[in-house]
Amino acid sequence: AEFVKLLEDVINDLAGEPRPVEIKLFGDDLRVLQRTAAEIGERVEKLPGVVELYNGVSEGSPELVARIDPVRAGRAGLSVQAIATQLNSALLGRRVTQIREGDRLTGVRVRLPDETRFDFAKISNVPITTPNGVTQPLIAYADVQREAGQSALVRQDQRQMIEITAGLSGRGLGSASSDVQALLKRTQLPPGVSYEIGGQYESQQTAFRGLLMVFALALALVFIVLVVQFRSYTQPLVILCAAPVSLVGALIALWLTRTPLNISSFMGLIMLIGLVVKNGIILLDYASKLRQEHDVPPAAALREAGRVRLRPILMTTLCTIFGLLPLAVGLGAGAELQRPLAIAVIGGLTLSTFVTLLVLPIIALQLAEAAGKRRRPTHDARAHER
Protein backbone atom coordinates (compact mmCIF):
# COMPACT_ATOMS: atom_id res chain seq x y z
CA ALA A 1 0.00 0.00 0.00
CA GLU A 2 1.23 3.49 -0.85
CA PHE A 3 -0.23 6.82 0.30
CA VAL A 4 0.78 9.66 -2.01
CA LYS A 5 0.51 13.38 -1.27
CA LEU A 6 -1.31 14.20 -4.48
CA LEU A 7 -1.36 17.98 -4.20
CA GLU A 8 2.32 18.19 -3.28
CA ASP A 9 3.28 15.90 -6.16
CA VAL A 10 1.24 17.95 -8.63
CA ILE A 11 2.91 21.19 -7.52
CA ASN A 12 6.34 19.57 -7.78
CA ASP A 13 5.53 18.40 -11.30
CA LEU A 14 4.38 21.88 -12.31
CA ALA A 15 7.58 23.34 -10.84
CA GLY A 16 9.69 21.05 -13.02
CA GLU A 17 11.36 19.39 -10.03
CA PRO A 18 9.29 16.25 -9.39
CA ARG A 19 12.04 14.20 -7.69
CA PRO A 20 13.59 14.87 -4.27
CA VAL A 21 16.96 13.29 -5.17
CA GLU A 22 18.63 14.29 -8.41
CA ILE A 23 22.27 13.76 -9.37
CA LYS A 24 23.48 15.41 -12.57
CA LEU A 25 26.48 13.75 -14.23
CA PHE A 26 28.37 15.73 -16.89
CA GLY A 27 30.91 14.45 -19.39
CA ASP A 28 31.87 14.30 -23.07
CA ASP A 29 31.81 10.51 -23.53
CA LEU A 30 28.24 9.20 -23.45
CA ARG A 31 29.26 5.58 -22.83
CA VAL A 32 31.41 6.56 -19.84
CA LEU A 33 28.53 8.64 -18.48
CA GLN A 34 26.10 5.73 -18.83
CA ARG A 35 28.48 3.30 -17.13
CA THR A 36 29.13 5.76 -14.29
CA ALA A 37 25.41 6.48 -13.87
CA ALA A 38 24.62 2.79 -13.62
CA GLU A 39 27.31 2.24 -10.96
CA ILE A 40 26.30 5.27 -8.87
CA GLY A 41 22.63 4.36 -9.22
CA GLU A 42 23.23 0.94 -7.69
CA ARG A 43 24.97 2.48 -4.69
CA VAL A 44 22.42 5.26 -4.18
CA GLU A 45 19.57 2.74 -4.31
CA LYS A 46 21.01 0.98 -1.26
CA LEU A 47 20.73 4.11 0.91
CA PRO A 48 17.92 4.00 3.52
CA GLY A 49 14.72 5.66 2.40
CA VAL A 50 15.64 5.92 -1.29
CA VAL A 51 12.91 4.49 -3.52
CA GLU A 52 11.93 4.47 -7.21
CA LEU A 53 15.46 5.15 -8.46
CA TYR A 54 16.07 5.78 -12.16
CA ASN A 55 19.71 5.87 -13.21
CA GLY A 56 19.02 7.94 -16.34
CA VAL A 57 20.37 5.31 -18.74
CA SER A 58 17.78 4.65 -21.46
CA GLU A 59 18.35 2.18 -24.26
CA GLY A 60 16.89 3.49 -27.49
CA SER A 61 15.66 1.59 -30.52
CA PRO A 62 18.15 -0.63 -32.39
CA GLU A 63 19.92 1.16 -35.21
CA LEU A 64 22.04 0.11 -38.15
CA VAL A 65 24.94 2.54 -38.40
CA ALA A 66 26.87 2.73 -41.69
CA ARG A 67 30.24 4.43 -41.26
CA ILE A 68 31.37 5.27 -44.79
CA ASP A 69 35.10 5.13 -45.46
CA PRO A 70 35.93 8.23 -47.51
CA VAL A 71 39.14 6.62 -48.86
CA ARG A 72 37.39 3.58 -50.32
CA ALA A 73 34.56 5.76 -51.62
CA GLY A 74 37.01 8.17 -53.23
CA ARG A 75 38.77 5.40 -55.13
CA ALA A 76 35.45 4.54 -56.78
CA GLY A 77 34.76 8.20 -57.60
CA LEU A 78 32.11 8.58 -54.91
CA SER A 79 31.75 11.02 -52.04
CA VAL A 80 30.26 10.32 -48.63
CA GLN A 81 27.29 12.48 -49.53
CA ALA A 82 26.69 10.62 -52.78
CA ILE A 83 26.63 7.24 -51.01
CA ALA A 84 24.31 8.62 -48.33
CA THR A 85 21.95 9.97 -51.00
CA GLN A 86 21.80 6.61 -52.82
CA LEU A 87 21.24 4.74 -49.55
CA ASN A 88 18.46 7.15 -48.58
CA SER A 89 16.76 6.69 -51.95
CA ALA A 90 16.99 2.90 -51.72
CA LEU A 91 15.58 2.60 -48.21
CA LEU A 92 13.18 5.54 -47.95
CA GLY A 93 12.39 5.91 -51.64
CA ARG A 94 12.57 8.65 -54.21
CA ARG A 95 9.65 10.36 -55.84
CA VAL A 96 10.04 9.85 -59.60
CA THR A 97 6.67 10.71 -61.10
CA GLN A 98 2.99 11.32 -60.40
CA ILE A 99 -0.21 9.60 -61.48
CA ARG A 100 -3.70 11.04 -61.62
CA GLU A 101 -6.31 9.46 -59.37
CA GLY A 102 -9.63 11.15 -59.94
CA ASP A 103 -9.17 14.87 -59.41
CA ARG A 104 -5.78 14.75 -57.70
CA LEU A 105 -2.17 13.77 -58.40
CA THR A 106 -0.50 11.07 -56.34
CA GLY A 107 3.28 10.77 -56.15
CA VAL A 108 5.01 7.54 -57.09
CA ARG A 109 7.93 6.61 -54.83
CA VAL A 110 10.49 4.00 -55.92
CA ARG A 111 12.37 2.06 -53.23
CA LEU A 112 13.66 -1.41 -52.42
CA PRO A 113 11.09 -4.05 -51.43
CA ASP A 114 10.17 -4.42 -47.76
CA GLU A 115 11.89 -7.81 -47.41
CA THR A 116 15.17 -5.99 -48.08
CA ARG A 117 14.46 -2.76 -46.22
CA PHE A 118 13.45 -4.52 -42.99
CA ASP A 119 16.21 -7.15 -43.02
CA PHE A 120 19.37 -5.87 -41.35
CA ALA A 121 21.47 -8.56 -42.98
CA LYS A 122 20.37 -7.54 -46.51
CA ILE A 123 20.87 -3.81 -45.95
CA SER A 124 24.64 -4.37 -46.03
CA ASN A 125 24.22 -5.51 -49.65
CA VAL A 126 22.23 -2.49 -50.88
CA PRO A 127 23.62 -1.72 -54.37
CA ILE A 128 25.65 1.47 -54.73
CA THR A 129 26.36 2.69 -58.29
CA THR A 130 29.60 4.49 -59.14
CA PRO A 131 29.87 7.28 -61.76
CA ASN A 132 31.32 4.66 -64.17
CA GLY A 133 28.17 2.54 -63.87
CA VAL A 134 29.74 -0.13 -61.68
CA THR A 135 27.41 -1.46 -58.96
CA GLN A 136 28.82 -2.73 -55.67
CA PRO A 137 27.24 -3.53 -52.29
CA LEU A 138 27.23 -0.96 -49.51
CA ILE A 139 29.62 -3.04 -47.43
CA ALA A 140 32.34 -2.35 -50.02
CA TYR A 141 32.43 1.32 -48.99
CA ALA A 142 31.21 1.30 -45.39
CA ASP A 143 31.38 -0.63 -42.14
CA VAL A 144 27.80 -1.49 -41.15
CA GLN A 145 27.17 -2.23 -37.47
CA ARG A 146 24.08 -2.78 -35.39
CA GLU A 147 23.93 -0.50 -32.33
CA ALA A 148 21.43 0.71 -29.75
CA GLY A 149 20.43 4.24 -30.58
CA GLN A 150 19.95 6.99 -28.02
CA SER A 151 16.34 8.12 -27.78
CA ALA A 152 17.21 11.49 -26.21
CA LEU A 153 20.36 13.53 -25.62
CA VAL A 154 20.13 15.82 -22.59
CA ARG A 155 22.35 18.85 -22.21
CA GLN A 156 22.61 21.56 -19.57
CA ASP A 157 24.74 24.66 -20.09
CA GLN A 158 25.94 23.04 -23.36
CA ARG A 159 27.30 20.05 -21.43
CA GLN A 160 26.15 16.48 -22.01
CA MET A 161 24.27 15.26 -18.95
CA ILE A 162 22.63 12.18 -17.44
CA GLU A 163 20.24 12.60 -14.50
CA ILE A 164 19.94 10.04 -11.71
CA THR A 165 16.62 10.61 -9.94
CA ALA A 166 14.93 8.95 -6.97
CA GLY A 167 12.15 9.45 -4.46
CA LEU A 168 12.19 9.29 -0.67
CA SER A 169 10.10 7.33 1.78
CA GLY A 170 10.25 7.60 5.56
CA ARG A 171 13.00 10.22 5.83
CA GLY A 172 13.58 13.90 5.23
CA LEU A 173 15.20 15.57 2.27
CA GLY A 174 18.09 17.06 4.27
CA SER A 175 19.41 13.82 5.76
CA ALA A 176 19.00 11.92 2.48
CA SER A 177 20.84 14.64 0.54
CA SER A 178 23.67 14.52 3.10
CA ASP A 179 24.02 10.76 2.60
CA VAL A 180 24.01 11.18 -1.18
CA GLN A 181 26.70 13.87 -1.03
CA ALA A 182 28.84 11.74 1.30
CA LEU A 183 28.50 8.80 -1.10
CA LEU A 184 29.52 10.92 -4.09
CA LYS A 185 32.57 12.27 -2.23
CA ARG A 186 33.74 8.69 -1.63
CA THR A 187 33.19 7.75 -5.28
CA GLN A 188 36.14 7.95 -7.67
CA LEU A 189 34.69 9.42 -10.86
CA PRO A 190 36.29 8.72 -14.26
CA PRO A 191 38.39 11.51 -15.82
CA GLY A 192 36.23 14.16 -17.45
CA VAL A 193 33.10 13.32 -15.41
CA SER A 194 31.70 15.78 -12.88
CA TYR A 195 28.49 15.95 -10.86
CA GLU A 196 26.04 18.40 -9.34
CA ILE A 197 23.19 17.93 -6.87
CA GLY A 198 19.87 19.15 -8.27
CA GLY A 199 16.20 18.43 -7.78
CA GLN A 200 14.29 19.60 -4.74
CA TYR A 201 17.51 19.97 -2.71
CA GLU A 202 18.89 22.58 -5.13
CA SER A 203 15.56 24.42 -5.22
CA GLN A 204 15.33 24.32 -1.44
CA GLN A 205 18.82 25.76 -0.97
CA THR A 206 18.09 28.57 -3.41
CA ALA A 207 14.80 29.33 -1.67
CA PHE A 208 16.42 29.22 1.79
CA ARG A 209 19.07 31.74 0.75
CA GLY A 210 16.36 34.10 -0.41
CA LEU A 211 14.30 33.57 2.73
CA LEU A 212 17.33 34.27 4.94
CA MET A 213 17.66 37.66 3.26
CA VAL A 214 13.95 38.27 3.86
CA PHE A 215 14.37 37.20 7.50
CA ALA A 216 17.25 39.63 8.06
CA LEU A 217 15.34 42.43 6.31
CA ALA A 218 12.27 41.75 8.47
CA LEU A 219 14.36 41.98 11.64
CA ALA A 220 15.90 45.26 10.50
CA LEU A 221 12.55 46.82 9.61
CA VAL A 222 10.94 45.72 12.89
CA PHE A 223 13.89 47.16 14.83
CA ILE A 224 13.55 50.50 13.03
CA VAL A 225 9.83 50.65 13.80
CA LEU A 226 10.49 49.88 17.48
CA VAL A 227 13.21 52.51 17.72
CA VAL A 228 10.84 55.11 16.28
CA GLN A 229 8.08 54.07 18.69
CA PHE A 230 10.12 53.87 21.93
CA ARG A 231 12.67 56.57 20.96
CA SER A 232 15.50 54.47 22.36
CA TYR A 233 17.61 51.46 21.45
CA THR A 234 17.38 49.61 24.76
CA GLN A 235 13.74 48.53 24.78
CA PRO A 236 13.69 47.42 21.11
CA LEU A 237 16.67 45.19 21.79
CA VAL A 238 14.92 43.75 24.84
CA ILE A 239 11.80 43.02 22.79
CA LEU A 240 13.79 41.38 20.01
CA CYS A 241 15.39 39.03 22.54
CA ALA A 242 12.25 36.91 22.25
CA ALA A 243 12.79 36.36 18.52
CA PRO A 244 15.62 33.77 18.88
CA VAL A 245 13.59 31.97 21.55
CA SER A 246 10.62 31.77 19.21
CA LEU A 247 12.85 30.15 16.57
CA VAL A 248 13.87 27.52 19.12
CA GLY A 249 10.23 26.86 19.97
CA ALA A 250 9.33 26.52 16.28
CA LEU A 251 12.15 24.05 15.65
CA ILE A 252 11.16 22.00 18.71
CA ALA A 253 7.55 21.85 17.48
CA LEU A 254 8.70 20.75 14.01
CA TRP A 255 10.91 18.08 15.57
CA LEU A 256 8.18 16.75 17.85
CA THR A 257 5.68 16.48 14.99
CA ARG A 258 8.30 15.08 12.57
CA THR A 259 7.61 17.92 10.15
CA PRO A 260 10.42 18.86 7.74
CA LEU A 261 11.97 22.32 7.71
CA ASN A 262 10.87 23.41 4.25
CA ILE A 263 9.87 26.65 2.56
CA SER A 264 6.45 26.69 4.22
CA SER A 265 7.85 26.28 7.75
CA PHE A 266 10.54 28.88 6.99
CA MET A 267 7.80 31.35 6.09
CA GLY A 268 6.30 30.61 9.51
CA LEU A 269 9.62 31.61 11.12
CA ILE A 270 9.44 34.96 9.32
CA MET A 271 5.86 35.47 10.50
CA LEU A 272 6.98 34.84 14.08
CA ILE A 273 9.03 38.03 14.12
CA GLY A 274 5.95 40.24 13.94
CA LEU A 275 3.85 38.04 16.22
CA VAL A 276 6.49 37.81 18.96
CA VAL A 277 7.33 41.51 18.87
CA LYS A 278 3.66 42.35 19.36
CA ASN A 279 3.60 40.82 22.86
CA GLY A 280 6.72 42.68 23.93
CA ILE A 281 5.31 45.98 22.69
CA ILE A 282 2.08 45.50 24.64
CA LEU A 283 4.02 44.81 27.86
CA LEU A 284 6.89 47.31 27.74
CA ASP A 285 4.88 50.15 26.23
CA TYR A 286 2.47 50.08 29.18
CA ALA A 287 5.38 49.96 31.65
CA SER A 288 6.99 53.00 29.96
CA LYS A 289 3.68 54.85 30.11
CA LEU A 290 3.39 54.23 33.85
CA ARG A 291 6.94 55.47 34.49
CA GLN A 292 6.45 58.64 32.44
CA GLU A 293 2.97 59.64 33.59
CA HIS A 294 2.95 58.47 37.23
CA ASP A 295 6.69 58.37 38.04
CA VAL A 296 6.47 54.72 39.09
CA PRO A 297 9.75 52.85 39.85
CA PRO A 298 10.85 50.37 37.15
CA ALA A 299 10.13 47.24 39.20
CA ALA A 300 6.64 48.38 40.18
CA ALA A 301 5.89 49.53 36.63
CA LEU A 302 6.86 46.15 35.18
CA ARG A 303 4.80 44.27 37.78
CA GLU A 304 1.76 46.42 37.07
CA ALA A 305 2.26 46.06 33.30
CA GLY A 306 2.46 42.30 33.64
CA ARG A 307 -0.75 42.22 35.72
CA VAL A 308 -2.73 44.51 33.40
CA ARG A 309 -1.42 43.28 30.07
CA LEU A 310 -1.48 39.56 30.87
CA ARG A 311 -5.01 39.09 29.63
CA PRO A 312 -4.58 40.91 26.26
CA ILE A 313 -1.34 39.01 25.58
CA LEU A 314 -2.89 35.64 26.36
CA MET A 315 -6.05 36.45 24.40
CA THR A 316 -4.20 37.45 21.23
CA THR A 317 -1.82 34.51 21.53
CA LEU A 318 -4.56 31.95 22.07
CA CYS A 319 -6.63 33.40 19.22
CA THR A 320 -3.65 32.99 16.88
CA ILE A 321 -2.89 29.47 18.09
CA PHE A 322 -6.49 28.23 17.85
CA GLY A 323 -6.90 29.92 14.49
CA LEU A 324 -3.92 27.98 13.11
CA LEU A 325 -4.86 24.72 14.83
CA PRO A 326 -7.00 23.36 11.94
CA LEU A 327 -4.09 23.88 9.55
CA ALA A 328 -1.67 22.26 12.00
CA VAL A 329 -3.94 19.22 12.32
CA GLY A 330 -4.27 19.03 8.54
CA LEU A 331 -7.99 19.65 8.14
CA GLY A 332 -9.36 20.91 4.85
CA ALA A 333 -8.25 20.83 1.23
CA GLY A 334 -4.66 21.86 0.68
CA ALA A 335 -3.87 21.92 4.41
CA GLU A 336 -0.81 19.69 3.95
CA LEU A 337 0.98 22.56 2.22
CA GLN A 338 0.42 25.05 5.06
CA ARG A 339 0.77 22.55 7.91
CA PRO A 340 4.53 23.20 8.46
CA LEU A 341 3.85 26.95 8.62
CA ALA A 342 1.11 26.52 11.22
CA ILE A 343 3.19 24.16 13.38
CA ALA A 344 6.18 26.51 13.31
CA VAL A 345 4.08 29.52 14.31
CA ILE A 346 2.28 27.65 17.10
CA GLY A 347 5.51 26.28 18.59
CA GLY A 348 7.38 29.57 18.38
CA LEU A 349 4.50 31.65 19.70
CA THR A 350 3.87 29.31 22.66
CA LEU A 351 7.44 29.40 23.93
CA SER A 352 7.99 33.10 23.22
CA THR A 353 4.85 34.06 25.16
CA PHE A 354 6.26 32.58 28.37
CA VAL A 355 9.59 34.28 27.69
CA THR A 356 7.84 37.61 27.08
CA LEU A 357 5.89 37.38 30.33
CA LEU A 358 8.65 35.99 32.58
CA VAL A 359 12.08 36.77 31.14
CA LEU A 360 11.64 40.08 29.29
CA PRO A 361 10.60 42.01 32.46
CA ILE A 362 13.72 40.75 34.25
CA ILE A 363 15.99 41.86 31.40
CA ALA A 364 14.23 45.23 31.16
CA LEU A 365 14.56 45.73 34.95
CA GLN A 366 18.27 44.91 34.92
CA LEU A 367 18.89 47.37 32.09
CA ALA A 368 16.85 50.06 33.83
CA GLU A 369 18.79 49.62 37.10
CA ALA A 370 22.09 49.69 35.23
CA ALA A 371 21.05 52.89 33.47
CA GLY A 372 20.00 54.41 36.82
CA LYS A 373 23.39 53.61 38.39
CA ARG A 374 25.17 55.30 35.48
CA ARG A 375 23.06 58.44 35.84
CA ARG A 376 23.43 58.63 39.65
CA PRO A 377 27.22 59.37 39.78
CA THR A 378 26.78 62.08 37.16
CA HIS A 379 23.97 63.71 39.16
CA ASP A 380 26.00 63.53 42.41
CA ALA A 381 29.02 65.08 40.72
CA ARG A 382 26.98 68.02 39.46
CA ALA A 383 25.42 68.53 42.90
CA HIS A 384 28.87 68.59 44.53
CA GLU A 385 30.08 71.25 42.08
CA ARG A 386 27.15 73.44 42.98
CSV table of N, CA and C in Angstrom, one decimal, residues 19-86:
chain,number,residue,atom,x,y,z
A,19,ARG,N,11.3,15.2,-8.5
A,19,ARG,CA,12.0,14.2,-7.7
A,19,ARG,C,12.9,14.9,-6.6
A,20,PRO,N,12.8,14.3,-5.4
A,20,PRO,CA,13.6,14.9,-4.3
A,20,PRO,C,15.1,14.7,-4.5
A,21,VAL,N,15.5,13.6,-5.0
A,21,VAL,CA,17.0,13.3,-5.2
A,21,VAL,C,17.3,13.4,-6.7
A,22,GLU,N,18.2,14.2,-7.0
A,22,GLU,CA,18.6,14.3,-8.4
A,22,GLU,C,20.1,14.5,-8.5
A,23,ILE,N,20.8,13.6,-9.2
A,23,ILE,CA,22.3,13.8,-9.4
A,23,ILE,C,22.5,14.0,-10.9
A,24,LYS,N,23.2,15.1,-11.2
A,24,LYS,CA,23.5,15.4,-12.6
A,24,LYS,C,24.9,15.1,-12.9
A,25,LEU,N,25.1,14.1,-13.8
A,25,LEU,CA,26.5,13.8,-14.2
A,25,LEU,C,26.8,14.4,-15.6
A,26,PHE,N,28.0,15.0,-15.7
A,26,PHE,CA,28.4,15.7,-16.9
A,26,PHE,C,29.6,15.1,-17.4
A,27,GLY,N,29.7,15.0,-18.7
A,27,GLY,CA,30.9,14.4,-19.4
A,27,GLY,C,30.8,14.5,-20.9
A,28,ASP,N,31.9,14.3,-21.6
A,28,ASP,CA,31.9,14.3,-23.1
A,28,ASP,C,31.6,12.9,-23.7
A,29,ASP,N,32.0,11.9,-23.0
A,29,ASP,CA,31.8,10.5,-23.5
A,29,ASP,C,30.5,9.9,-23.0
A,30,LEU,N,29.5,9.7,-23.9
A,30,LEU,CA,28.2,9.2,-23.4
A,30,LEU,C,28.3,7.8,-22.8
A,31,ARG,N,29.2,6.9,-23.4
A,31,ARG,CA,29.3,5.6,-22.8
A,31,ARG,C,29.8,5.6,-21.4
A,32,VAL,N,30.8,6.4,-21.2
A,32,VAL,CA,31.4,6.6,-19.8
A,32,VAL,C,30.4,7.1,-18.9
A,33,LEU,N,29.6,8.1,-19.3
A,33,LEU,CA,28.5,8.6,-18.5
A,33,LEU,C,27.5,7.6,-18.1
A,34,GLN,N,27.1,6.8,-19.1
A,34,GLN,CA,26.1,5.7,-18.8
A,34,GLN,C,26.6,4.7,-17.9
A,35,ARG,N,27.9,4.3,-18.0
A,35,ARG,CA,28.5,3.3,-17.1
A,35,ARG,C,28.6,3.9,-15.7
A,36,THR,N,29.0,5.1,-15.6
A,36,THR,CA,29.1,5.8,-14.3
A,36,THR,C,27.8,5.9,-13.6
A,37,ALA,N,26.8,6.3,-14.4
A,37,ALA,CA,25.4,6.5,-13.9
A,37,ALA,C,24.9,5.2,-13.3
A,38,ALA,N,25.1,4.1,-14.1
A,38,ALA,CA,24.6,2.8,-13.6
A,38,ALA,C,25.3,2.4,-12.3
A,39,GLU,N,26.6,2.6,-12.2
A,39,GLU,CA,27.3,2.2,-11.0
A,39,GLU,C,26.8,3.1,-9.8
A,40,ILE,N,26.7,4.4,-10.0
A,40,ILE,CA,26.3,5.3,-8.9
A,40,ILE,C,24.9,5.0,-8.5
A,41,GLY,N,24.0,4.7,-9.5
A,41,GLY,CA,22.6,4.4,-9.2
A,41,GLY,C,22.5,3.1,-8.3
A,42,GLU,N,23.3,2.1,-8.5
A,42,GLU,CA,23.2,0.9,-7.7
A,42,GLU,C,23.6,1.3,-6.2
A,43,ARG,N,24.5,2.1,-6.1
A,43,ARG,CA,25.0,2.5,-4.7
A,43,ARG,C,24.0,3.4,-4.0
A,44,VAL,N,23.4,4.3,-4.8
A,44,VAL,CA,22.4,5.3,-4.2
A,44,VAL,C,21.2,4.5,-3.8
A,45,GLU,N,20.8,3.5,-4.6
A,45,GLU,CA,19.6,2.7,-4.3
A,45,GLU,C,19.6,2.0,-3.0
A,46,LYS,N,20.8,1.7,-2.5
A,46,LYS,CA,21.0,1.0,-1.3
A,46,LYS,C,20.9,1.9,0.0
A,47,LEU,N,20.9,3.2,-0.2
A,47,LEU,CA,20.7,4.1,0.9
A,47,LEU,C,19.3,4.0,1.5
A,48,PRO,N,19.2,4.1,2.9
A,48,PRO,CA,17.9,4.0,3.5
A,48,PRO,C,17.0,5.1,3.1
A,49,GLY,N,15.8,4.7,2.8
A,49,GLY,CA,14.7,5.7,2.4
A,49,GLY,C,14.7,6.0,0.9
A,50,VAL,N,15.6,5.6,0.1
A,50,VAL,CA,15.6,5.9,-1.3
A,50,VAL,C,14.8,4.9,-2.0
A,51,VAL,N,13.8,5.4,-2.8
A,51,VAL,CA,12.9,4.5,-3.5
A,51,VAL,C,12.8,5.0,-5.0
A,52,GLU,N,12.3,4.1,-5.8
A,52,GLU,CA,11.9,4.5,-7.2
A,52,GLU,C,13.1,5.2,-7.9
A,53,LEU,N,14.3,4.5,-7.8
A,53,LEU,CA,15.5,5.1,-8.5
A,53,LEU,C,15.5,4.9,-10.0
A,54,TYR,N,15.9,5.9,-10.7
A,54,TYR,CA,16.1,5.8,-12.2
A,54,TYR,C,17.4,6.3,-12.5
A,55,ASN,N,18.3,5.5,-13.0
A,55,ASN,CA,19.7,5.9,-13.2
A,55,ASN,C,19.9,6.7,-14.4
A,56,GLY,N,18.9,7.0,-15.2
A,56,GLY,CA,19.0,7.9,-16.3
A,56,GLY,C,19.5,7.3,-17.6
A,57,VAL,N,19.9,6.0,-17.6
A,57,VAL,CA,20.4,5.3,-18.7
A,57,VAL,C,19.2,4.7,-19.5
A,58,SER,N,18.9,5.2,-20.7
A,58,SER,CA,17.8,4.7,-21.5
A,58,SER,C,18.3,4.1,-22.8
A,59,GLU,N,18.0,2.8,-23.0
A,59,GLU,CA,18.4,2.2,-24.3
A,59,GLU,C,17.3,2.5,-25.3
A,60,GLY,N,17.8,3.1,-26.4
A,60,GLY,CA,16.9,3.5,-27.5
A,60,GLY,C,16.6,2.3,-28.4
A,61,SER,N,16.0,2.6,-29.5
A,61,SER,CA,15.7,1.6,-30.5
A,61,SER,C,16.9,1.1,-31.2
A,62,PRO,N,17.0,-0.1,-31.7
A,62,PRO,CA,18.1,-0.6,-32.4
A,62,PRO,C,18.3,0.1,-33.7
A,63,GLU,N,19.6,0.4,-34.0
A,63,GLU,CA,19.9,1.2,-35.2
A,63,GLU,C,21.0,0.4,-36.0
A,64,LEU,N,21.0,0.6,-37.3
A,64,LEU,CA,22.0,0.1,-38.1
A,64,LEU,C,22.9,1.3,-38.6
A,65,VAL,N,24.1,1.4,-38.1
A,65,VAL,CA,24.9,2.5,-38.4
A,65,VAL,C,25.9,2.2,-39.5
A,66,ALA,N,25.9,2.9,-40.6
A,66,ALA,CA,26.9,2.7,-41.7
A,66,ALA,C,27.9,3.8,-41.6
A,67,ARG,N,29.1,3.5,-41.3
A,67,ARG,CA,30.2,4.4,-41.3
A,67,ARG,C,31.0,4.3,-42.6
A,68,ILE,N,30.8,5.3,-43.4
A,68,ILE,CA,31.4,5.3,-44.8
A,68,ILE,C,32.8,5.7,-44.7
A,69,ASP,N,33.7,4.9,-45.4
A,69,ASP,CA,35.1,5.1,-45.5
A,69,ASP,C,35.3,6.1,-46.6
A,70,PRO,N,35.7,7.3,-46.4
A,70,PRO,CA,35.9,8.2,-47.5
A,70,PRO,C,37.1,7.8,-48.5
A,71,VAL,N,38.0,7.0,-48.0
A,71,VAL,CA,39.1,6.6,-48.9
A,71,VAL,C,38.6,5.6,-49.9
A,72,ARG,N,37.9,4.6,-49.4
A,72,ARG,CA,37.4,3.6,-50.3
A,72,ARG,C,36.4,4.2,-51.3
A,73,ALA,N,35.5,5.1,-50.7
A,73,ALA,CA,34.6,5.8,-51.6
A,73,ALA,C,35.2,6.6,-52.7
A,74,GLY,N,36.3,7.3,-52.3
A,74,GLY,CA,37.0,8.2,-53.2
A,74,GLY,C,37.7,7.4,-54.4
A,75,ARG,N,38.2,6.2,-54.1
A,75,ARG,CA,38.8,5.4,-55.1
A,75,ARG,C,37.8,5.0,-56.2
A,76,ALA,N,36.5,4.9,-55.8
A,76,ALA,CA,35.5,4.5,-56.8
A,76,ALA,C,34.8,5.8,-57.4
A,77,GLY,N,35.3,7.0,-57.0
A,77,GLY,CA,34.8,8.2,-57.6
A,77,GLY,C,33.5,8.7,-56.9
A,78,LEU,N,33.3,8.2,-55.7
A,78,LEU,CA,32.1,8.6,-54.9
A,78,LEU,C,32.5,9.4,-53.7
A,79,SER,N,31.6,10.3,-53.3
A,79,SER,CA,31.7,11.0,-52.0
A,79,SER,C,30.8,10.4,-51.0
A,80,VAL,N,31.1,10.8,-49.7
A,80,VAL,CA,30.3,10.3,-48.6
A,80,VAL,C,28.8,10.8,-48.8
A,81,GLN,N,28.6,12.0,-49.3
A,81,GLN,CA,27.3,12.5,-49.5
A,81,GLN,C,26.6,11.7,-50.6
A,82,ALA,N,27.3,11.4,-51.7
A,82,ALA,CA,26.7,10.6,-52.8
A,82,ALA,C,26.2,9.2,-52.3
A,83,ILE,N,27.0,8.6,-51.5
A,83,ILE,CA,26.6,7.2,-51.0
A,83,ILE,C,25.4,7.4,-50.1
A,84,ALA,N,25.4,8.4,-49.2
A,84,ALA,CA,24.3,8.6,-48.3
A,84,ALA,C,23.0,8.9,-49.1
A,85,THR,N,23.1,9.7,-50.2
A,85,THR,CA,22.0,10.0,-51.0
A,85,THR,C,21.4,8.7,-51.7
A,86,GLN,N,22.3,7.9,-52.2
A,86,GLN,CA,21.8,6.6,-52.8
A,86,GLN,C,21.2,5.7,-51.8
